[in-house]
XYZ file of C-alpha atoms in Angstrom:
183
model
C 91.711 202.323 -6.500
C 88.434 200.775 -7.670
C 87.446 200.986 -11.337
C 84.393 203.124 -12.175
C 83.042 200.499 -14.589
C 83.687 196.794 -15.121
C 82.786 194.387 -17.893
C 80.199 191.691 -17.166
C 82.702 188.944 -17.993
C 85.167 190.250 -15.374
C 82.829 189.165 -12.565
C 81.275 186.009 -13.977
C 81.560 182.866 -11.854
C 80.894 179.257 -12.839
C 80.776 176.367 -10.376
C 80.059 172.695 -10.933
C 79.282 170.060 -8.350
C 78.370 166.407 -8.530
C 75.054 165.735 -6.781
C 75.418 163.098 -4.069
C 72.839 161.004 -2.202
C 73.466 163.194 0.870
C 71.999 166.142 -1.093
C 68.688 164.384 -1.790
C 65.245 164.751 -0.268
C 62.810 161.984 0.698
C 61.704 161.658 -2.925
C 65.220 160.855 -4.135
C 65.666 164.182 -5.925
C 68.183 166.867 -4.977
C 66.791 168.970 -2.133
C 65.753 172.477 -3.174
C 67.262 173.891 0.011
C 70.653 172.536 -0.974
C 70.371 174.223 -4.381
C 69.336 177.483 -2.663
C 72.468 177.307 -0.528
C 74.641 176.884 -3.627
C 72.793 179.752 -5.347
C 73.503 182.050 -2.398
C 77.181 181.087 -2.420
C 77.671 181.786 -6.121
C 75.702 185.043 -5.884
C 78.035 186.124 -3.057
C 81.127 185.167 -5.072
C 79.961 187.005 -8.201
C 78.881 190.166 -6.344
C 82.056 190.241 -4.252
C 84.192 189.776 -7.354
C 82.447 192.711 -9.037
C 82.471 195.048 -6.044
C 85.707 193.892 -4.356
C 83.739 194.132 -1.109
C 81.928 191.864 1.311
C 78.368 191.373 0.038
C 75.132 190.343 1.712
C 71.947 188.947 0.222
C 69.248 191.639 0.278
C 66.546 189.681 -1.530
C 65.859 186.789 -3.825
C 63.531 187.868 -6.589
C 62.877 184.620 -8.391
C 63.670 180.984 -7.759
C 61.676 178.756 -10.054
C 62.500 175.063 -9.869
C 61.807 174.094 -13.472
C 63.064 170.496 -13.537
C 64.201 168.104 -10.801
C 67.890 167.366 -10.354
C 68.852 163.721 -9.953
C 71.489 162.101 -7.784
C 74.649 161.613 -9.870
C 74.045 164.589 -12.168
C 76.658 167.301 -12.526
C 75.123 170.652 -11.625
C 76.673 173.747 -13.163
C 75.749 177.240 -12.006
C 76.636 180.285 -14.081
C 76.407 183.679 -12.393
C 76.837 187.166 -13.763
C 76.064 190.708 -12.717
C 72.920 191.722 -14.615
C 72.361 195.141 -13.012
C 74.075 197.552 -10.645
C 72.677 200.358 -8.532
C 74.629 202.538 -6.116
C 75.571 199.720 -3.741
C 73.388 196.868 -4.979
C 73.792 194.340 -7.736
C 71.362 191.895 -9.312
C 73.084 188.590 -9.909
C 71.498 186.352 -12.520
C 72.169 182.646 -12.086
C 71.445 179.822 -14.513
C 71.415 176.266 -13.170
C 71.933 173.317 -15.486
C 72.166 169.619 -14.676
C 74.073 167.196 -16.870
C 73.590 163.469 -16.969
C 77.270 162.522 -17.083
C 76.524 159.142 -18.676
C 74.487 160.470 -21.624
C 75.742 164.057 -21.820
C 72.155 165.364 -21.801
C 71.903 168.838 -20.243
C 68.704 170.320 -18.836
C 67.948 173.837 -17.614
C 66.736 173.459 -14.032
C 66.561 176.960 -12.603
C 67.092 180.654 -13.288
C 67.381 182.883 -10.247
C 67.930 186.545 -9.449
C 69.640 187.573 -6.206
C 70.008 191.188 -5.097
C 73.293 191.606 -3.274
C 74.552 194.695 -1.425
C 78.217 195.624 -0.956
C 79.271 196.477 2.609
C 82.376 197.870 4.291
C 83.948 196.700 7.564
C 81.431 198.772 9.551
C 78.475 197.147 7.797
C 77.681 200.293 5.799
C 76.668 200.065 2.158
C 79.405 201.069 -0.277
C 79.311 202.148 -3.910
C 79.981 199.523 -6.564
C 81.431 199.929 -10.066
C 79.065 200.452 -12.947
C 78.583 197.864 -15.659
C 79.932 198.003 -19.206
C 77.323 196.395 -21.468
C 78.848 194.929 -24.648
C 76.130 192.655 -26.065
C 72.416 192.763 -26.788
C 71.959 189.999 -24.205
C 73.691 192.071 -21.495
C 71.543 195.101 -22.366
C 68.403 192.905 -22.243
C 69.363 191.519 -18.816
C 70.060 195.001 -17.439
C 66.732 196.326 -18.796
C 64.795 193.314 -17.446
C 66.372 193.903 -14.022
C 65.138 197.507 -14.082
C 61.670 196.252 -15.047
C 61.655 193.682 -12.179
C 62.849 196.381 -9.750
C 60.035 198.737 -10.812
C 57.440 195.944 -10.590
C 58.624 195.103 -7.072
C 58.429 198.765 -6.008
C 54.877 199.023 -7.367
C 53.863 195.781 -5.626
C 55.274 196.943 -2.279
C 53.582 200.338 -2.642
C 50.227 198.740 -3.499
C 50.359 196.392 -0.515
C 51.217 199.223 1.879
C 48.454 201.500 0.547
C 45.708 198.879 0.373
C 43.292 198.302 3.228
C 43.213 194.545 3.787
C 40.469 194.486 6.399
C 38.559 191.225 6.181
C 35.151 192.654 5.282
C 36.581 194.335 2.157
C 38.194 191.122 0.888
C 35.706 188.375 1.717
C 34.456 188.326 -1.894
C 37.984 187.612 -3.209
C 38.219 184.463 -1.097
C 34.988 182.941 -2.446
C 36.615 181.085 -5.369
C 39.559 179.778 -3.363
C 40.193 176.982 -0.901
C 39.483 178.976 2.247
C 36.805 178.334 4.835
C 35.913 181.409 6.873
C 34.960 180.855 10.513
C 35.134 184.257 12.194
C 35.008 184.317 15.971
C 31.999 186.251 17.329
């Protein structure tokens, strides 16, 4: 039987991987797409560990590449459940890169993945609640609620707004857009 509530630490996942030349882009830095793939994997592992169910990625709220990752650095990703809904979970992930020669560590990325627990039929299933034991855990849960509400408001605004071109031509005036409407 599944627990009704679980502690944040019971679902935390940490992975580390050495960045190889095969992970780099044309500029010699680690390719962002490779990091995104690792982020999705750790989000899946963390959400599945919390829910004890197969989980799918519903959305990625934020992926800000703050600092480049170099070939030869050790990348460590730390994931935890920041928020739970009925069947969804927000997984917060912190990415750090360590220069293994100097020991210097830099924060490279913080990301938020919304994962949904599914059963064998592909139907959403309920997940355990979250026991919050620290101010930091409470802050992360509250910030997840705030991001969720902001996203709902943004979606609502975009669905209710009339984006016909004649109403928005004035907005484009100060931006790099050249308007050439067909007659």
